[in-house]
């Protein structure tokens, strides 16, 4: 079975159990924290994936990092996954948990990249656009700033991308000019 399918099954089981126990938001915070720590600390992420490090050591690291802040059920989940020698999937499970949480709650996540921090007025216009594209009312806008865009924006909603950046338009023009230049020589 593929790692993605295994991660998805673990995430789904955890989501259902957390919802049943009434601690869904707490477990979501724990999954976000795990994913965040793994993204910020490459050594931590690599240690979870390492086949050389046994599950006891991985569990000790998880306990040291998260025991004081994580829910008891989350810690028990980490223990079960580590003992089944699946700690290498924990970061993927954490990410997939967040995806499934958003589906469960009917939340559409959209990535917006601009060259500057946006105003509340622009934010509400982008949220309206995402609502129109997705058909969902709950929108989570993940804002990023990228000076290389030169101007404009890039909006990603699921597998759709609206690229209205100057840098992409300049690339398109460059391609067009190089193509026309090539054709004129033939």
PDB file of C-alpha atoms in Angstrom:
ATOM      1  CA  UNK A   1       0.000   0.000   0.000  1.00  0.00           C
ATOM      2  CA  UNK A   2       1.333   3.434  -0.897  1.00  0.00           C
ATOM      3  CA  UNK A   3       2.585   5.783   1.808  1.00  0.00           C
ATOM      4  CA  UNK A   4      -0.027   8.350   0.774  1.00  0.00           C
ATOM      5  CA  UNK A   5      -2.877   5.872   1.295  1.00  0.00           C
ATOM      6  CA  UNK A   6      -1.491   4.801   4.670  1.00  0.00           C
ATOM      7  CA  UNK A   7      -1.085   8.429   5.766  1.00  0.00           C
ATOM      8  CA  UNK A   8      -4.616   9.186   4.599  1.00  0.00           C
ATOM      9  CA  UNK A   9      -6.060   6.268   6.560  1.00  0.00           C
ATOM     10  CA  UNK A  10      -4.219   7.222   9.751  1.00  0.00           C
ATOM     11  CA  UNK A  11      -5.300  10.862   9.352  1.00  0.00           C
ATOM     12  CA  UNK A  12      -8.916   9.876   8.746  1.00  0.00           C
ATOM     13  CA  UNK A  13      -8.974   7.575  11.777  1.00  0.00           C
ATOM     14  CA  UNK A  14      -7.441  10.262  13.975  1.00  0.00           C
ATOM     15  CA  UNK A  15      -9.914  12.862  12.706  1.00  0.00           C
ATOM     16  CA  UNK A  16     -12.898  10.607  13.376  1.00  0.00           C
ATOM     17  CA  UNK A  17     -11.674   9.721  16.870  1.00  0.00           C
ATOM     18  CA  UNK A  18     -10.852  13.340  17.753  1.00  0.00           C
ATOM     19  CA  UNK A  19     -14.281  14.444  16.535  1.00  0.00           C
ATOM     20  CA  UNK A  20     -15.965  11.673  18.510  1.00  0.00           C
ATOM     21  CA  UNK A  21     -14.061  12.687  21.674  1.00  0.00           C
ATOM     22  CA  UNK A  22     -14.834  16.390  21.138  1.00  0.00           C
ATOM     23  CA  UNK A  23     -11.181  17.404  20.840  1.00  0.00           C
ATOM     24  CA  UNK A  24     -10.962  17.998  17.113  1.00  0.00           C
ATOM     25  CA  UNK A  25      -9.643  21.558  17.394  1.00  0.00           C
ATOM     26  CA  UNK A  26      -6.966  20.530  19.913  1.00  0.00           C
ATOM     27  CA  UNK A  27      -5.755  17.684  17.707  1.00  0.00           C
ATOM     28  CA  UNK A  28      -5.753  20.015  14.703  1.00  0.00           C
ATOM     29  CA  UNK A  29      -3.481  22.391  16.639  1.00  0.00           C
ATOM     30  CA  UNK A  30      -1.201  19.437  17.461  1.00  0.00           C
ATOM     31  CA  UNK A  31      -1.015  18.367  13.804  1.00  0.00           C
ATOM     32  CA  UNK A  32      -0.246  21.944  12.738  1.00  0.00           C
ATOM     33  CA  UNK A  33       2.479  22.136  15.369  1.00  0.00           C
ATOM     34  CA  UNK A  34       4.074  18.854  14.228  1.00  0.00           C
ATOM     35  CA  UNK A  35       4.032  19.951  10.573  1.00  0.00           C
ATOM     36  CA  UNK A  36       5.433  23.356  11.518  1.00  0.00           C
ATOM     37  CA  UNK A  37       8.287  21.915  13.582  1.00  0.00           C
ATOM     38  CA  UNK A  38       9.148  19.481  10.775  1.00  0.00           C
ATOM     39  CA  UNK A  39       9.142  22.313   8.214  1.00  0.00           C
ATOM     40  CA  UNK A  40      11.350  24.504  10.408  1.00  0.00           C
ATOM     41  CA  UNK A  41      13.745  21.757  11.535  1.00  0.00           C
ATOM     42  CA  UNK A  42      15.035  19.503   8.787  1.00  0.00           C
ATOM     43  CA  UNK A  43      16.953  17.305  11.262  1.00  0.00           C
ATOM     44  CA  UNK A  44      13.747  16.517  13.136  1.00  0.00           C
ATOM     45  CA  UNK A  45      11.945  15.566   9.917  1.00  0.00           C
ATOM     46  CA  UNK A  46      14.880  13.430   8.776  1.00  0.00           C
ATOM     47  CA  UNK A  47      15.122  11.663  12.149  1.00  0.00           C
ATOM     48  CA  UNK A  48      11.472  10.594  11.871  1.00  0.00           C
ATOM     49  CA  UNK A  49      12.136   9.173   8.403  1.00  0.00           C
ATOM     50  CA  UNK A  50      15.421   7.479   9.304  1.00  0.00           C
ATOM     51  CA  UNK A  51      15.285   3.658   9.262  1.00  0.00           C
ATOM     52  CA  UNK A  52      18.422   3.607  11.431  1.00  0.00           C
ATOM     53  CA  UNK A  53      16.794   5.309  14.412  1.00  0.00           C
ATOM     54  CA  UNK A  54      14.545   2.885  16.278  1.00  0.00           C
ATOM     55  CA  UNK A  55      10.998   3.687  17.319  1.00  0.00           C
ATOM     56  CA  UNK A  56      11.925   4.151  21.005  1.00  0.00           C
ATOM     57  CA  UNK A  57      14.270   7.033  20.203  1.00  0.00           C
ATOM     58  CA  UNK A  58      11.744   8.583  17.819  1.00  0.00           C
ATOM     59  CA  UNK A  59       9.078   8.384  20.497  1.00  0.00           C
ATOM     60  CA  UNK A  60      11.414   9.972  23.044  1.00  0.00           C
ATOM     61  CA  UNK A  61      12.042  12.884  20.674  1.00  0.00           C
ATOM     62  CA  UNK A  62       8.307  13.299  20.037  1.00  0.00           C
ATOM     63  CA  UNK A  63       7.610  13.160  23.768  1.00  0.00           C
ATOM     64  CA  UNK A  64      10.323  15.688  24.593  1.00  0.00           C
ATOM     65  CA  UNK A  65       9.064  18.106  21.958  1.00  0.00           C
ATOM     66  CA  UNK A  66       5.307  17.820  22.325  1.00  0.00           C
ATOM     67  CA  UNK A  67       4.317  16.234  25.653  1.00  0.00           C
ATOM     68  CA  UNK A  68       3.753  19.568  27.433  1.00  0.00           C
ATOM     69  CA  UNK A  69       1.750  21.168  24.625  1.00  0.00           C
ATOM     70  CA  UNK A  70      -0.043  18.291  22.872  1.00  0.00           C
ATOM     71  CA  UNK A  71      -3.285  16.616  23.816  1.00  0.00           C
ATOM     72  CA  UNK A  72      -2.953  13.239  25.582  1.00  0.00           C
ATOM     73  CA  UNK A  73      -4.751  11.480  22.735  1.00  0.00           C
ATOM     74  CA  UNK A  74      -2.336  12.987  20.208  1.00  0.00           C
ATOM     75  CA  UNK A  75       0.604  11.743  22.258  1.00  0.00           C
ATOM     76  CA  UNK A  76      -0.972   8.271  22.436  1.00  0.00           C
ATOM     77  CA  UNK A  77      -1.420   8.411  18.648  1.00  0.00           C
ATOM     78  CA  UNK A  78       2.261   9.301  18.194  1.00  0.00           C
ATOM     79  CA  UNK A  79       3.149   6.328  20.394  1.00  0.00           C
ATOM     80  CA  UNK A  80       1.008   3.897  18.394  1.00  0.00           C
ATOM     81  CA  UNK A  81       2.357   5.119  15.066  1.00  0.00           C
ATOM     82  CA  UNK A  82       5.965   4.979  16.297  1.00  0.00           C
ATOM     83  CA  UNK A  83       5.555   1.464  17.712  1.00  0.00           C
ATOM     84  CA  UNK A  84       4.164   0.281  14.376  1.00  0.00           C
ATOM     85  CA  UNK A  85       7.369   1.631  12.762  1.00  0.00           C
ATOM     86  CA  UNK A  86       5.381   4.269  10.872  1.00  0.00           C
ATOM     87  CA  UNK A  87       6.899   7.377  12.478  1.00  0.00           C
ATOM     88  CA  UNK A  88       8.334   8.143   9.042  1.00  0.00           C
ATOM     89  CA  UNK A  89       4.764   8.990   7.988  1.00  0.00           C
ATOM     90  CA  UNK A  90       3.902  11.308  10.893  1.00  0.00           C
ATOM     91  CA  UNK A  91       4.578  14.554   9.026  1.00  0.00           C
ATOM     92  CA  UNK A  92       2.535  13.325   6.041  1.00  0.00           C
ATOM     93  CA  UNK A  93      -0.236  12.261   8.415  1.00  0.00           C
ATOM     94  CA  UNK A  94      -0.196  15.724  10.029  1.00  0.00           C
ATOM     95  CA  UNK A  95      -0.527  17.434   6.637  1.00  0.00           C
ATOM     96  CA  UNK A  96      -3.242  15.060   5.477  1.00  0.00           C
ATOM     97  CA  UNK A  97      -5.110  15.550   8.761  1.00  0.00           C
ATOM     98  CA  UNK A  98      -5.266  19.283   8.015  1.00  0.00           C
ATOM     99  CA  UNK A  99      -6.556  18.623   4.495  1.00  0.00           C
ATOM    100  CA  UNK A 100      -9.238  16.244   5.775  1.00  0.00           C
ATOM    101  CA  UNK A 101     -10.169  18.671   8.560  1.00  0.00           C
ATOM    102  CA  UNK A 102     -10.796  21.384   5.964  1.00  0.00           C
ATOM    103  CA  UNK A 103     -12.957  19.025   3.881  1.00  0.00           C
ATOM    104  CA  UNK A 104     -14.845  17.925   7.001  1.00  0.00           C
ATOM    105  CA  UNK A 105     -15.504  21.538   8.030  1.00  0.00           C
ATOM    106  CA  UNK A 106     -16.218  22.741   4.469  1.00  0.00           C
ATOM    107  CA  UNK A 107     -13.232  25.111   4.447  1.00  0.00           C
ATOM    108  CA  UNK A 108     -11.604  26.102   1.164  1.00  0.00           C
ATOM    109  CA  UNK A 109      -7.925  26.933   1.492  1.00  0.00           C
ATOM    110  CA  UNK A 110      -6.503  29.271  -1.135  1.00  0.00           C
ATOM    111  CA  UNK A 111      -2.914  30.472  -1.564  1.00  0.00           C
ATOM    112  CA  UNK A 112      -2.486  34.113  -2.495  1.00  0.00           C
ATOM    113  CA  UNK A 113       0.933  35.442  -3.447  1.00  0.00           C
ATOM    114  CA  UNK A 114       1.430  39.184  -3.892  1.00  0.00           C
ATOM    115  CA  UNK A 115       4.342  41.599  -3.857  1.00  0.00           C
ATOM    116  CA  UNK A 116       2.988  43.486  -0.836  1.00  0.00           C
ATOM    117  CA  UNK A 117       0.803  42.961   2.238  1.00  0.00           C
ATOM    118  CA  UNK A 118      -2.825  43.277   1.128  1.00  0.00           C
ATOM    119  CA  UNK A 119      -5.451  45.528   2.672  1.00  0.00           C
ATOM    120  CA  UNK A 120      -8.643  44.273   4.301  1.00  0.00           C
ATOM    121  CA  UNK A 121     -10.608  45.497   1.280  1.00  0.00           C
ATOM    122  CA  UNK A 122      -8.428  43.487  -1.134  1.00  0.00           C
ATOM    123  CA  UNK A 123      -8.556  40.487   1.201  1.00  0.00           C
ATOM    124  CA  UNK A 124     -12.367  40.496   1.155  1.00  0.00           C
ATOM    125  CA  UNK A 125     -12.349  40.777  -2.662  1.00  0.00           C
ATOM    126  CA  UNK A 126     -10.021  37.764  -2.924  1.00  0.00           C
ATOM    127  CA  UNK A 127     -12.169  35.829  -0.444  1.00  0.00           C
ATOM    128  CA  UNK A 128     -15.202  36.635  -2.609  1.00  0.00           C
ATOM    129  CA  UNK A 129     -13.370  35.393  -5.693  1.00  0.00           C
ATOM    130  CA  UNK A 130     -12.407  32.143  -3.939  1.00  0.00           C
ATOM    131  CA  UNK A 131     -16.023  31.667  -2.807  1.00  0.00           C
ATOM    132  CA  UNK A 132     -17.127  32.085  -6.412  1.00  0.00           C
ATOM    133  CA  UNK A 133     -14.529  29.599  -7.695  1.00  0.00           C
ATOM    134  CA  UNK A 134     -15.035  26.962  -4.991  1.00  0.00           C
ATOM    135  CA  UNK A 135     -18.718  27.331  -4.150  1.00  0.00           C
ATOM    136  CA  UNK A 136     -17.832  27.179  -0.436  1.00  0.00           C
ATOM    137  CA  UNK A 137     -18.541  29.859   2.158  1.00  0.00           C
ATOM    138  CA  UNK A 138     -15.683  29.218   4.588  1.00  0.00           C
ATOM    139  CA  UNK A 139     -12.417  30.461   3.124  1.00  0.00           C
ATOM    140  CA  UNK A 140      -8.912  30.334   4.569  1.00  0.00           C
ATOM    141  CA  UNK A 141      -6.618  32.646   2.631  1.00  0.00           C
ATOM    142  CA  UNK A 142      -2.919  31.815   3.014  1.00  0.00           C
ATOM    143  CA  UNK A 143      -1.059  34.990   2.137  1.00  0.00           C
ATOM    144  CA  UNK A 144       2.528  35.051   0.910  1.00  0.00           C
ATOM    145  CA  UNK A 145       4.721  37.887  -0.274  1.00  0.00           C
ATOM    146  CA  UNK A 146       7.115  37.359  -3.191  1.00  0.00           C
ATOM    147  CA  UNK A 147       8.980  40.395  -4.532  1.00  0.00           C
ATOM    148  CA  UNK A 148       9.973  38.459  -7.667  1.00  0.00           C
ATOM    149  CA  UNK A 149       6.411  38.699  -8.985  1.00  0.00           C
ATOM    150  CA  UNK A 150       7.210  42.367  -9.756  1.00  0.00           C
ATOM    151  CA  UNK A 151       3.494  43.192  -9.484  1.00  0.00           C
ATOM    152  CA  UNK A 152       0.066  41.595  -9.586  1.00  0.00           C
ATOM    153  CA  UNK A 153      -0.833  38.355  -7.838  1.00  0.00           C
ATOM    154  CA  UNK A 154      -1.035  34.565  -8.077  1.00  0.00           C
ATOM    155  CA  UNK A 155      -4.110  32.877  -6.603  1.00  0.00           C
ATOM    156  CA  UNK A 156      -4.210  29.076  -6.219  1.00  0.00           C
ATOM    157  CA  UNK A 157      -7.461  27.305  -5.386  1.00  0.00           C
ATOM    158  CA  UNK A 158      -7.164  23.517  -5.412  1.00  0.00           C
ATOM    159  CA  UNK A 159      -5.754  22.653  -8.834  1.00  0.00           C
ATOM    160  CA  UNK A 160      -6.669  26.013 -10.403  1.00  0.00           C
ATOM    161  CA  UNK A 161      -4.236  28.896 -10.636  1.00  0.00           C
ATOM    162  CA  UNK A 162      -4.973  32.465 -11.593  1.00  0.00           C
ATOM    163  CA  UNK A 163      -1.642  34.111 -12.428  1.00  0.00           C
ATOM    164  CA  UNK A 164      -1.968  37.855 -12.914  1.00  0.00           C
ATOM    165  CA  UNK A 165       1.624  38.669 -12.073  1.00  0.00           C
ATOM    166  CA  UNK A 166       3.781  40.931 -14.194  1.00  0.00           C
ATOM    167  CA  UNK A 167       6.640  38.449 -14.063  1.00  0.00           C
ATOM    168  CA  UNK A 168       4.545  35.732 -15.741  1.00  0.00           C
ATOM    169  CA  UNK A 169       3.317  38.212 -18.365  1.00  0.00           C
ATOM    170  CA  UNK A 170       6.909  39.264 -19.059  1.00  0.00           C
ATOM    171  CA  UNK A 171       7.913  35.607 -19.434  1.00  0.00           C
ATOM    172  CA  UNK A 172       5.061  35.085 -21.884  1.00  0.00           C
ATOM    173  CA  UNK A 173       6.139  38.138 -23.891  1.00  0.00           C
ATOM    174  CA  UNK A 174       9.745  36.936 -23.884  1.00  0.00           C
ATOM    175  CA  UNK A 175       8.598  33.569 -25.204  1.00  0.00           C
ATOM    176  CA  UNK A 176       6.451  35.196 -27.853  1.00  0.00           C
ATOM    177  CA  UNK A 177       9.264  37.488 -28.988  1.00  0.00           C
ATOM    178  CA  UNK A 178      11.797  34.673 -29.098  1.00  0.00           C
ATOM    179  CA  UNK A 179       9.337  32.521 -31.056  1.00  0.00           C
ATOM    180  CA  UNK A 180       8.604  35.365 -33.518  1.00  0.00           C
ATOM    181  CA  UNK A 181      12.306  36.098 -33.848  1.00  0.00           C
ATOM    182  CA  UNK A 182      12.976  32.438 -34.610  1.00  0.00           C
ATOM    183  CA  UNK A 183      10.159  32.305 -37.219  1.00  0.00           C
ATOM    184  CA  UNK A 184      11.399  35.454 -38.966  1.00  0.00           C
ATOM    185  CA  UNK A 185      14.778  33.792 -39.543  1.00  0.00           C
ATOM    186  CA  UNK A 186      13.218  30.781 -41.258  1.00  0.00           C
TER     187      UNK A 186
END
